[in-house]
PDB file of C-alpha atoms in Angstrom:
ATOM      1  CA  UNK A 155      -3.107 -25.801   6.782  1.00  0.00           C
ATOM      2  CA  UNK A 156      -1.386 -23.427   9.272  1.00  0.00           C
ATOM      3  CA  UNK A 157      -0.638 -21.152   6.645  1.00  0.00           C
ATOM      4  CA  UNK A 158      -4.655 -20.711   5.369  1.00  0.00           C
ATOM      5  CA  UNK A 159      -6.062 -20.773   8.772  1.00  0.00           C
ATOM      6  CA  UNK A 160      -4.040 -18.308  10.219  1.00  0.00           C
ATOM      7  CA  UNK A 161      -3.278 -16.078   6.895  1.00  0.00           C
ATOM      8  CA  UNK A 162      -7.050 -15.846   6.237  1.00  0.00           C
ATOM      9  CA  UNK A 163      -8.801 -15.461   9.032  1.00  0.00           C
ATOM     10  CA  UNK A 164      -7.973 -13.804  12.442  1.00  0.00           C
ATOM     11  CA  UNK A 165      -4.993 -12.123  10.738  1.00  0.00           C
ATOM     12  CA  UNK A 166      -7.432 -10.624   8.546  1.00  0.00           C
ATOM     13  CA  UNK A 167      -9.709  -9.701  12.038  1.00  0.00           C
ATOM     14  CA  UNK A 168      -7.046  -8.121  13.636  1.00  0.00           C
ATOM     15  CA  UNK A 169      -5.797  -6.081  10.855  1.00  0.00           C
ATOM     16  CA  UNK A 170      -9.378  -4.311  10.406  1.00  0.00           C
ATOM     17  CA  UNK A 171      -9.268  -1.882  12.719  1.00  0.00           C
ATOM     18  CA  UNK A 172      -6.396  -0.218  13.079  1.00  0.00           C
ATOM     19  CA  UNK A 173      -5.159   2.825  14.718  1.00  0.00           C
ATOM     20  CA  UNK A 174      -2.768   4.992  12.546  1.00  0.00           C
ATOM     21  CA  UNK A 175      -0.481   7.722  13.716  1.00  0.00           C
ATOM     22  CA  UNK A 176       0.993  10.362  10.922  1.00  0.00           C
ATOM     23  CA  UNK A 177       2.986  12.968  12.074  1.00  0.00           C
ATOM     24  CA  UNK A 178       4.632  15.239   9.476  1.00  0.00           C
ATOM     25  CA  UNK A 179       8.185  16.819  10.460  1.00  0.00           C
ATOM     26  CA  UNK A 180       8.557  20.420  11.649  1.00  0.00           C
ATOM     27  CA  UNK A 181       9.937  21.480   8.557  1.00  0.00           C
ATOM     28  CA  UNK A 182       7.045  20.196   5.789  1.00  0.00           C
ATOM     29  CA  UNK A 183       3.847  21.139   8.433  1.00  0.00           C
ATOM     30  CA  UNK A 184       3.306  21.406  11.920  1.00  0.00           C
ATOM     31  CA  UNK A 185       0.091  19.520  11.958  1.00  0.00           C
ATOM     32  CA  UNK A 186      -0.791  15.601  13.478  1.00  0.00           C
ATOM     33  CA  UNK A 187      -2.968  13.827  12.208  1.00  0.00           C
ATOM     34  CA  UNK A 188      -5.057  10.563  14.053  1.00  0.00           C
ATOM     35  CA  UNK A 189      -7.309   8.391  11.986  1.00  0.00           C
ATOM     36  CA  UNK A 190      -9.437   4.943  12.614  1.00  0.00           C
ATOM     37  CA  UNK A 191     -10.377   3.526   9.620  1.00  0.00           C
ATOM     38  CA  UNK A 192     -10.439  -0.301   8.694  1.00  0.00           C
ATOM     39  CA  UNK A 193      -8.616  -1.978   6.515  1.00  0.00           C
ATOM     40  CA  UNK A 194      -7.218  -5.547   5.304  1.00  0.00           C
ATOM     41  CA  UNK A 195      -3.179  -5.615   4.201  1.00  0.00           C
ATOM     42  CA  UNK A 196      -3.328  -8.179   1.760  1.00  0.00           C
ATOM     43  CA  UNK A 197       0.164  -8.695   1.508  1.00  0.00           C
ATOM     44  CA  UNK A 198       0.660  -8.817   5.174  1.00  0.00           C
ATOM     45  CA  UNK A 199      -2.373 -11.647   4.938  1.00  0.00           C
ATOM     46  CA  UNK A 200      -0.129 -13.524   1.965  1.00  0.00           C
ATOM     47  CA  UNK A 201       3.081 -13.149   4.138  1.00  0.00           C
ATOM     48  CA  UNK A 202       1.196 -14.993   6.880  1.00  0.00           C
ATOM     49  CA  UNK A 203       0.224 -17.261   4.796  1.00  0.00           C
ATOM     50  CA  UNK A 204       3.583 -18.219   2.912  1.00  0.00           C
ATOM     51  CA  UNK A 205       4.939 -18.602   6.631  1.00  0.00           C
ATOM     52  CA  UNK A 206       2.366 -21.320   7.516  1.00  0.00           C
ATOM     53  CA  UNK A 207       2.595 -23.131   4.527  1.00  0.00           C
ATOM     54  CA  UNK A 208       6.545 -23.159   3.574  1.00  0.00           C
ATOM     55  CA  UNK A 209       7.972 -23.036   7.374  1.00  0.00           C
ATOM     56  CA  UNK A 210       5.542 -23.223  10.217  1.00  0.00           C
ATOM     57  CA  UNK A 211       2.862 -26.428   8.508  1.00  0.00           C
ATOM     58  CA  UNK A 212       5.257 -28.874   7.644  1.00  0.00           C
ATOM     59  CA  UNK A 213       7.372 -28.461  10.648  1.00  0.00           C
ATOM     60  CA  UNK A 214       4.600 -28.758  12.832  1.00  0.00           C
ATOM     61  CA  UNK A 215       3.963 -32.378  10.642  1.00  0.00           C
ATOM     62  CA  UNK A 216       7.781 -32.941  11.368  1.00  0.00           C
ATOM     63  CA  UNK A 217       7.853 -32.115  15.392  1.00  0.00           C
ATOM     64  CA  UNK A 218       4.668 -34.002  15.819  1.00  0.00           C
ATOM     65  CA  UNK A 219       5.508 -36.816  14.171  1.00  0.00           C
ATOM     66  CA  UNK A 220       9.127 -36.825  16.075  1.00  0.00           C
ATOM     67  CA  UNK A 221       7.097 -36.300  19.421  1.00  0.00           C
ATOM     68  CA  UNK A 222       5.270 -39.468  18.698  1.00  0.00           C
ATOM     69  CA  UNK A 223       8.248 -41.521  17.932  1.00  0.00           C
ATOM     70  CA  UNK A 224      10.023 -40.488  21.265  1.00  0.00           C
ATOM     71  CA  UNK A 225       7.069 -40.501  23.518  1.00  0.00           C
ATOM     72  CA  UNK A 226       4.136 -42.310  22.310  1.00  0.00           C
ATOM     73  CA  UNK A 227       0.892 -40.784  23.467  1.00  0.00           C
ATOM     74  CA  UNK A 228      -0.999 -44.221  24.066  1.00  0.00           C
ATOM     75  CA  UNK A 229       1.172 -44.950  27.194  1.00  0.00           C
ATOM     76  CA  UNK A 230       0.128 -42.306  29.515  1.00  0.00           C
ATOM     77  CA  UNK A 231      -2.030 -38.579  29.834  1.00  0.00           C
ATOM     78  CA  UNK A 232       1.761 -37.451  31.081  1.00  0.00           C
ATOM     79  CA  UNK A 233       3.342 -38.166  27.749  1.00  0.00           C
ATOM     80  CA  UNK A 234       0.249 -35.529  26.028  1.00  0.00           C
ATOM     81  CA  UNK A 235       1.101 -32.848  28.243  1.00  0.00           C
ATOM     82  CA  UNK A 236       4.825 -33.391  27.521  1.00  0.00           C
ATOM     83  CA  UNK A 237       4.191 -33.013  23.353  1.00  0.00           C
ATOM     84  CA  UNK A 238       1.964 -30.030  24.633  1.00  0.00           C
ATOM     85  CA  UNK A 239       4.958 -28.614  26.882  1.00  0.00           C
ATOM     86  CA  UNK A 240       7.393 -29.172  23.677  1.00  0.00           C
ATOM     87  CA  UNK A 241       5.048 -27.762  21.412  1.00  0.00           C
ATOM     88  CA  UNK A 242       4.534 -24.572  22.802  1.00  0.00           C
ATOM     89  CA  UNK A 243       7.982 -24.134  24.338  1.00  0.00           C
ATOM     90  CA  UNK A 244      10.233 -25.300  21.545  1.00  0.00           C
ATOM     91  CA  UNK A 245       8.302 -25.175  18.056  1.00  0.00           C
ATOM     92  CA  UNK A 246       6.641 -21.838  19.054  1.00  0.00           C
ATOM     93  CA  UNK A 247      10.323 -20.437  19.551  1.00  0.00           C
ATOM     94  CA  UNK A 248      11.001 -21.137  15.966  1.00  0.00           C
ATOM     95  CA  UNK A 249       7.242 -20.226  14.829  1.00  0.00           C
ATOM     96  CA  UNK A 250       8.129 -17.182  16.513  1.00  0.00           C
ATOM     97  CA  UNK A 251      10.998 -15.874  14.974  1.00  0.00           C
ATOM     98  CA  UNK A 252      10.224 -17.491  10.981  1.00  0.00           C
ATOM     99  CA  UNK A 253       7.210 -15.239  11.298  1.00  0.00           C
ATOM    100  CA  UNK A 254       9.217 -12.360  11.711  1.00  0.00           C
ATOM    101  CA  UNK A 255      12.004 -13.310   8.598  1.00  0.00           C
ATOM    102  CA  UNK A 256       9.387 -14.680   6.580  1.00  0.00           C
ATOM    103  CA  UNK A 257       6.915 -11.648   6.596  1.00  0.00           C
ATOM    104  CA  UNK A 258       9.525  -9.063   6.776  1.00  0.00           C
ATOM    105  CA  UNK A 259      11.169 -10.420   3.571  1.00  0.00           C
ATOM    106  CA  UNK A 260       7.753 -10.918   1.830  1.00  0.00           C
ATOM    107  CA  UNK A 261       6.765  -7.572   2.768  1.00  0.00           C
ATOM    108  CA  UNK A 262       9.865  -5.938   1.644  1.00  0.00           C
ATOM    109  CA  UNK A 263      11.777  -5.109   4.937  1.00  0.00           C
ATOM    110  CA  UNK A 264      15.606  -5.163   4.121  1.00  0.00           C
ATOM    111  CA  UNK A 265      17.764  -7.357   6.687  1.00  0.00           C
ATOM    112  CA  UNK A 266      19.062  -5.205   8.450  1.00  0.00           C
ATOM    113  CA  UNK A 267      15.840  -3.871   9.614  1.00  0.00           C
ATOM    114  CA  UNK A 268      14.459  -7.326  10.595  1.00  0.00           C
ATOM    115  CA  UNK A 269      17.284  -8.352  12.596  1.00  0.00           C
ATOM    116  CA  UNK A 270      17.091  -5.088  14.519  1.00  0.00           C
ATOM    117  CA  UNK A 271      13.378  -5.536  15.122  1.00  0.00           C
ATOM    118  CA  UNK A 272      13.993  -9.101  16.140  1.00  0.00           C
ATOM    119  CA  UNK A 273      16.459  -9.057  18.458  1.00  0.00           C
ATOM    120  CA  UNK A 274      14.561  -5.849  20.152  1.00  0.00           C
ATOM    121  CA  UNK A 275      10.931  -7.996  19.949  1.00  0.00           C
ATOM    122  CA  UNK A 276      11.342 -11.448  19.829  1.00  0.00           C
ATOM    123  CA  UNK A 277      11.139 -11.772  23.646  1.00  0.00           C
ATOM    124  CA  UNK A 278       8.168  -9.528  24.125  1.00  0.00           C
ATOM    125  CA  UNK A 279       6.533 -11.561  21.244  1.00  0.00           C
ATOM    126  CA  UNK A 280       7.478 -14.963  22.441  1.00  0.00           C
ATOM    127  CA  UNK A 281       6.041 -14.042  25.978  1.00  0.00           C
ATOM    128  CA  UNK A 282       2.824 -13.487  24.688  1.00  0.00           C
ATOM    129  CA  UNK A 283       2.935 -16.239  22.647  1.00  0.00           C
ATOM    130  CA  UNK A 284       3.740 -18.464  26.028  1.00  0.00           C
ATOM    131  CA  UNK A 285       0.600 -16.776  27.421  1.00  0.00           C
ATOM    132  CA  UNK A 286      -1.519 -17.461  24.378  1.00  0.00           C
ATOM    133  CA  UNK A 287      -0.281 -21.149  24.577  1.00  0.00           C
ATOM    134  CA  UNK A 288      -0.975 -21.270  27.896  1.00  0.00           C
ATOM    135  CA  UNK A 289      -4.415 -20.381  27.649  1.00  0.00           C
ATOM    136  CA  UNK A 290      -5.218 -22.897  25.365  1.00  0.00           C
ATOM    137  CA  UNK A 291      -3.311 -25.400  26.855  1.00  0.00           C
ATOM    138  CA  UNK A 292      -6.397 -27.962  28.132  1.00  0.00           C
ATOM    139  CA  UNK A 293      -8.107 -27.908  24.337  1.00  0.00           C
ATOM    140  CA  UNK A 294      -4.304 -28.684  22.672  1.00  0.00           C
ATOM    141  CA  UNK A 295      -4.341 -31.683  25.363  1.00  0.00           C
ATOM    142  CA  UNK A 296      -6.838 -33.144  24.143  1.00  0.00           C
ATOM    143  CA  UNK A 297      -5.423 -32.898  20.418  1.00  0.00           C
ATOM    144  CA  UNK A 298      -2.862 -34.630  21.340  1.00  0.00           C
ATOM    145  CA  UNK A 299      -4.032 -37.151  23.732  1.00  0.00           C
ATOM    146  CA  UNK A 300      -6.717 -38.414  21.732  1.00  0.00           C
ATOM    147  CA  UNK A 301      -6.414 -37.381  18.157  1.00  0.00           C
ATOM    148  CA  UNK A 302      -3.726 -39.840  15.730  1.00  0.00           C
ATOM    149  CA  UNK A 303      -0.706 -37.819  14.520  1.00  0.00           C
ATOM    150  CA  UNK A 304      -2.280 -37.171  10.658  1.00  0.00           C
ATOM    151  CA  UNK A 305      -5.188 -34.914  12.289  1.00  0.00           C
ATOM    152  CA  UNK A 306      -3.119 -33.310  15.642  1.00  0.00           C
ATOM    153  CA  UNK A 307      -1.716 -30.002  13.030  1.00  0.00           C
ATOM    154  CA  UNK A 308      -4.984 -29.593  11.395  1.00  0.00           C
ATOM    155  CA  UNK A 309      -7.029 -29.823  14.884  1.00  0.00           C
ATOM    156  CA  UNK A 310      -4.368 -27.680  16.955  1.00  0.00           C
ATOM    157  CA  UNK A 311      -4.359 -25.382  13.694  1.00  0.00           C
ATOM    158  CA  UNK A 312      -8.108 -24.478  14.381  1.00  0.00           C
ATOM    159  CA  UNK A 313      -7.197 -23.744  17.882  1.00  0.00           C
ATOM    160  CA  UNK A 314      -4.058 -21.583  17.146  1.00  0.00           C
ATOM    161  CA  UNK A 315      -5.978 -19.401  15.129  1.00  0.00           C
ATOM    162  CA  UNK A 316      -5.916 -16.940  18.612  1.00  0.00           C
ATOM    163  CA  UNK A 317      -2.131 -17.937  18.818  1.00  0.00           C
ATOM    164  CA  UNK A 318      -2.408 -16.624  15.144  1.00  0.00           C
ATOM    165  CA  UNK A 319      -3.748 -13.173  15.640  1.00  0.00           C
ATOM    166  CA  UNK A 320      -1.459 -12.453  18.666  1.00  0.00           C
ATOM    167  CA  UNK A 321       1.231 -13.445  16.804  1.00  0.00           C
ATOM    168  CA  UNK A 322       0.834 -10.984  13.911  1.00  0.00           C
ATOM    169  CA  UNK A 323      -0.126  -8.246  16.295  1.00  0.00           C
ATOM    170  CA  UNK A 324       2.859  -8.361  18.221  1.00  0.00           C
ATOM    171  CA  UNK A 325       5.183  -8.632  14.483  1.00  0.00           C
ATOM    172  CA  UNK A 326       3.310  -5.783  13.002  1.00  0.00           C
ATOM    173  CA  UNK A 327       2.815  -3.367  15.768  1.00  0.00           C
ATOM    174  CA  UNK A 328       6.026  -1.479  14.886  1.00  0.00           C
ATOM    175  CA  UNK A 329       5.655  -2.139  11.340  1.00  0.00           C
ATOM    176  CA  UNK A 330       4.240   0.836   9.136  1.00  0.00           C
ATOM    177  CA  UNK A 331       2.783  -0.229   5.219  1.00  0.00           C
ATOM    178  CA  UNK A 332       4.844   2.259   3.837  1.00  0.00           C
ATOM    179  CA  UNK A 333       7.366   5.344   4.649  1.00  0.00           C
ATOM    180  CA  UNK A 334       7.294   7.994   2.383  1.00  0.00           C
ATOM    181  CA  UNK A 335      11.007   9.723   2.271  1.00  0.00           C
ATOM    182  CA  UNK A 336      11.414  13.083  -0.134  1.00  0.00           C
ATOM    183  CA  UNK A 337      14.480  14.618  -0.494  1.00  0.00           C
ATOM    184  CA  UNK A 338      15.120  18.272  -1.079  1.00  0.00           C
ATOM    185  CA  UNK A 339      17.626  19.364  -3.713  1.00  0.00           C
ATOM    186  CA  UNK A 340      21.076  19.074  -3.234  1.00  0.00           C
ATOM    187  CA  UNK A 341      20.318  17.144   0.270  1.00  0.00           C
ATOM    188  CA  UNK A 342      21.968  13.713   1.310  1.00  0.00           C
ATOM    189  CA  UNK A 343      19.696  10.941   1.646  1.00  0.00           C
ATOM    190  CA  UNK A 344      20.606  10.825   5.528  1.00  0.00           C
ATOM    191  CA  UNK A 345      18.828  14.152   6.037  1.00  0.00           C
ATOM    192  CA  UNK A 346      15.725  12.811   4.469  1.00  0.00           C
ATOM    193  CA  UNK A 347      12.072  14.444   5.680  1.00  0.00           C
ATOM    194  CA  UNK A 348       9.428  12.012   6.375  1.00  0.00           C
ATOM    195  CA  UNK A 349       6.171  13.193   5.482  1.00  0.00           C
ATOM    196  CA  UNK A 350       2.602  12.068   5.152  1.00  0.00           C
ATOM    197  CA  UNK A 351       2.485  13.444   1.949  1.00  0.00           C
ATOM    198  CA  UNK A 352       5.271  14.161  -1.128  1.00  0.00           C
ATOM    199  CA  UNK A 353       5.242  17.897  -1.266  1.00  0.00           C
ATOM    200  CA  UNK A 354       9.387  17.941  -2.238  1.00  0.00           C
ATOM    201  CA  UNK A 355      10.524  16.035  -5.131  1.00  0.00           C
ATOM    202  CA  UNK A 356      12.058  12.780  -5.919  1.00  0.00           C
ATOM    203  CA  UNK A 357      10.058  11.010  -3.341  1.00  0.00           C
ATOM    204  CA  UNK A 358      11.155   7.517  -2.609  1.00  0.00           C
ATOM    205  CA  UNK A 359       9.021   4.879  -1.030  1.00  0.00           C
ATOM    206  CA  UNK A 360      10.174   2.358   1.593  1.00  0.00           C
ATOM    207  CA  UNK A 361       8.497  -0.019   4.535  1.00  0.00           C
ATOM    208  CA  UNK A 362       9.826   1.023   7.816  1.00  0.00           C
ATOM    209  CA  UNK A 363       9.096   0.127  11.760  1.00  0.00           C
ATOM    210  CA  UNK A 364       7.265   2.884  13.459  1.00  0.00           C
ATOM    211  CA  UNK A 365       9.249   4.062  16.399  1.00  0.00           C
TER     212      UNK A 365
END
């Protein structure tokens, strides 16, 4: 449920217009290029997706579930706002950083790429993700407090759908689609040009985090 609410729908809203930057290196041209066009990154959509329904969806059915058996909603308001509290302090730690893995593997990002681009935005991400939670803190109170545990995910899953979208944003905004790296003859892979276009040969193409 996560997974399809948030894969297909304000993922795809934020993705649509985006703002790319391609600069080409000193030695292959001297020009810059901006352009705004609008687009939808399907497999960045899927990768959502795959999150909410393999990680993020059935641990929200888990955590909920485990909320309700320590703290049983019926007894006061106080024991809503604490599954609210836990829910957007402790689960949305973990949603956090399984979005990164989970889309950086399904997009093709190797390891040691996503453990460098976690441990330098997981903090920044899970501050806005406080925020996010925090603005829709009175509408997930009343999920809780007056919905039954088999419709809380699917209701608070309609409501995260903003939690969603700032979510993605903040994982993506340092991710590019694609890097294209040519080599020149006889030059190590180290001293590889980036380019916005393959004008040397044996071009090779990899994802990489925009700096």
């Amino acid at each position: 449920q996560k997974g399809l609410i948030g894969g297909g729908s304000l993922d795809g809203t934020q993705q649509h217009h985006k703002i790319s930057l391609s600069s080409s290196n000193s030695r292959v041209s001297a020009r810059s290029n901006l352009s705004i066009h609008g687009t939808y990154d399907l497999r960045r959509g899927l990768s959502i997706m795959t999150d909410g329904l393999l990680i993020s969806g059935p641990l929200m059915h888990f955590g909920y579930a485990f909320f309700e058996h320590l703290v049983p909603v019926s007894t006061s308001p106080l024991a809503a706002m604490l599954h609210v509290i836990a829910d957007s302090i402790l689960l949305d730690s973990i949603f956090v950083a399984t979005t990164f893995l989970v889309t950086g593997l399904f997009e093709g990002y190797r390891w040691q790429h996503l453990s460098s681009h976690l441990r330098s935005d997981y903090s920044s991400t899970l501050k806005a993700s406080w925020g996010t939670s925090l603005a829709l803190m009175p509408l997930e109170f009343v999920c809780f407090r007056y919905l039954p545990v088999s419709l809380r995910v699917l209701a608070v899953n309609f409501i995260d759908v903003v939690w969603d979208a700032v979510i993605s944003f903040m994982v993506h905004r340092k991710r590019k689609s694609k890097q294209v790296i040519t080599e020149s003859p006889g030059t190590a892979t180290d001293d590889a040009v980036l380019c916005d276009e393959p004008t040397l040969r044996r071009p090779k193409i990899e994802p990489a985090f925009a700096s």
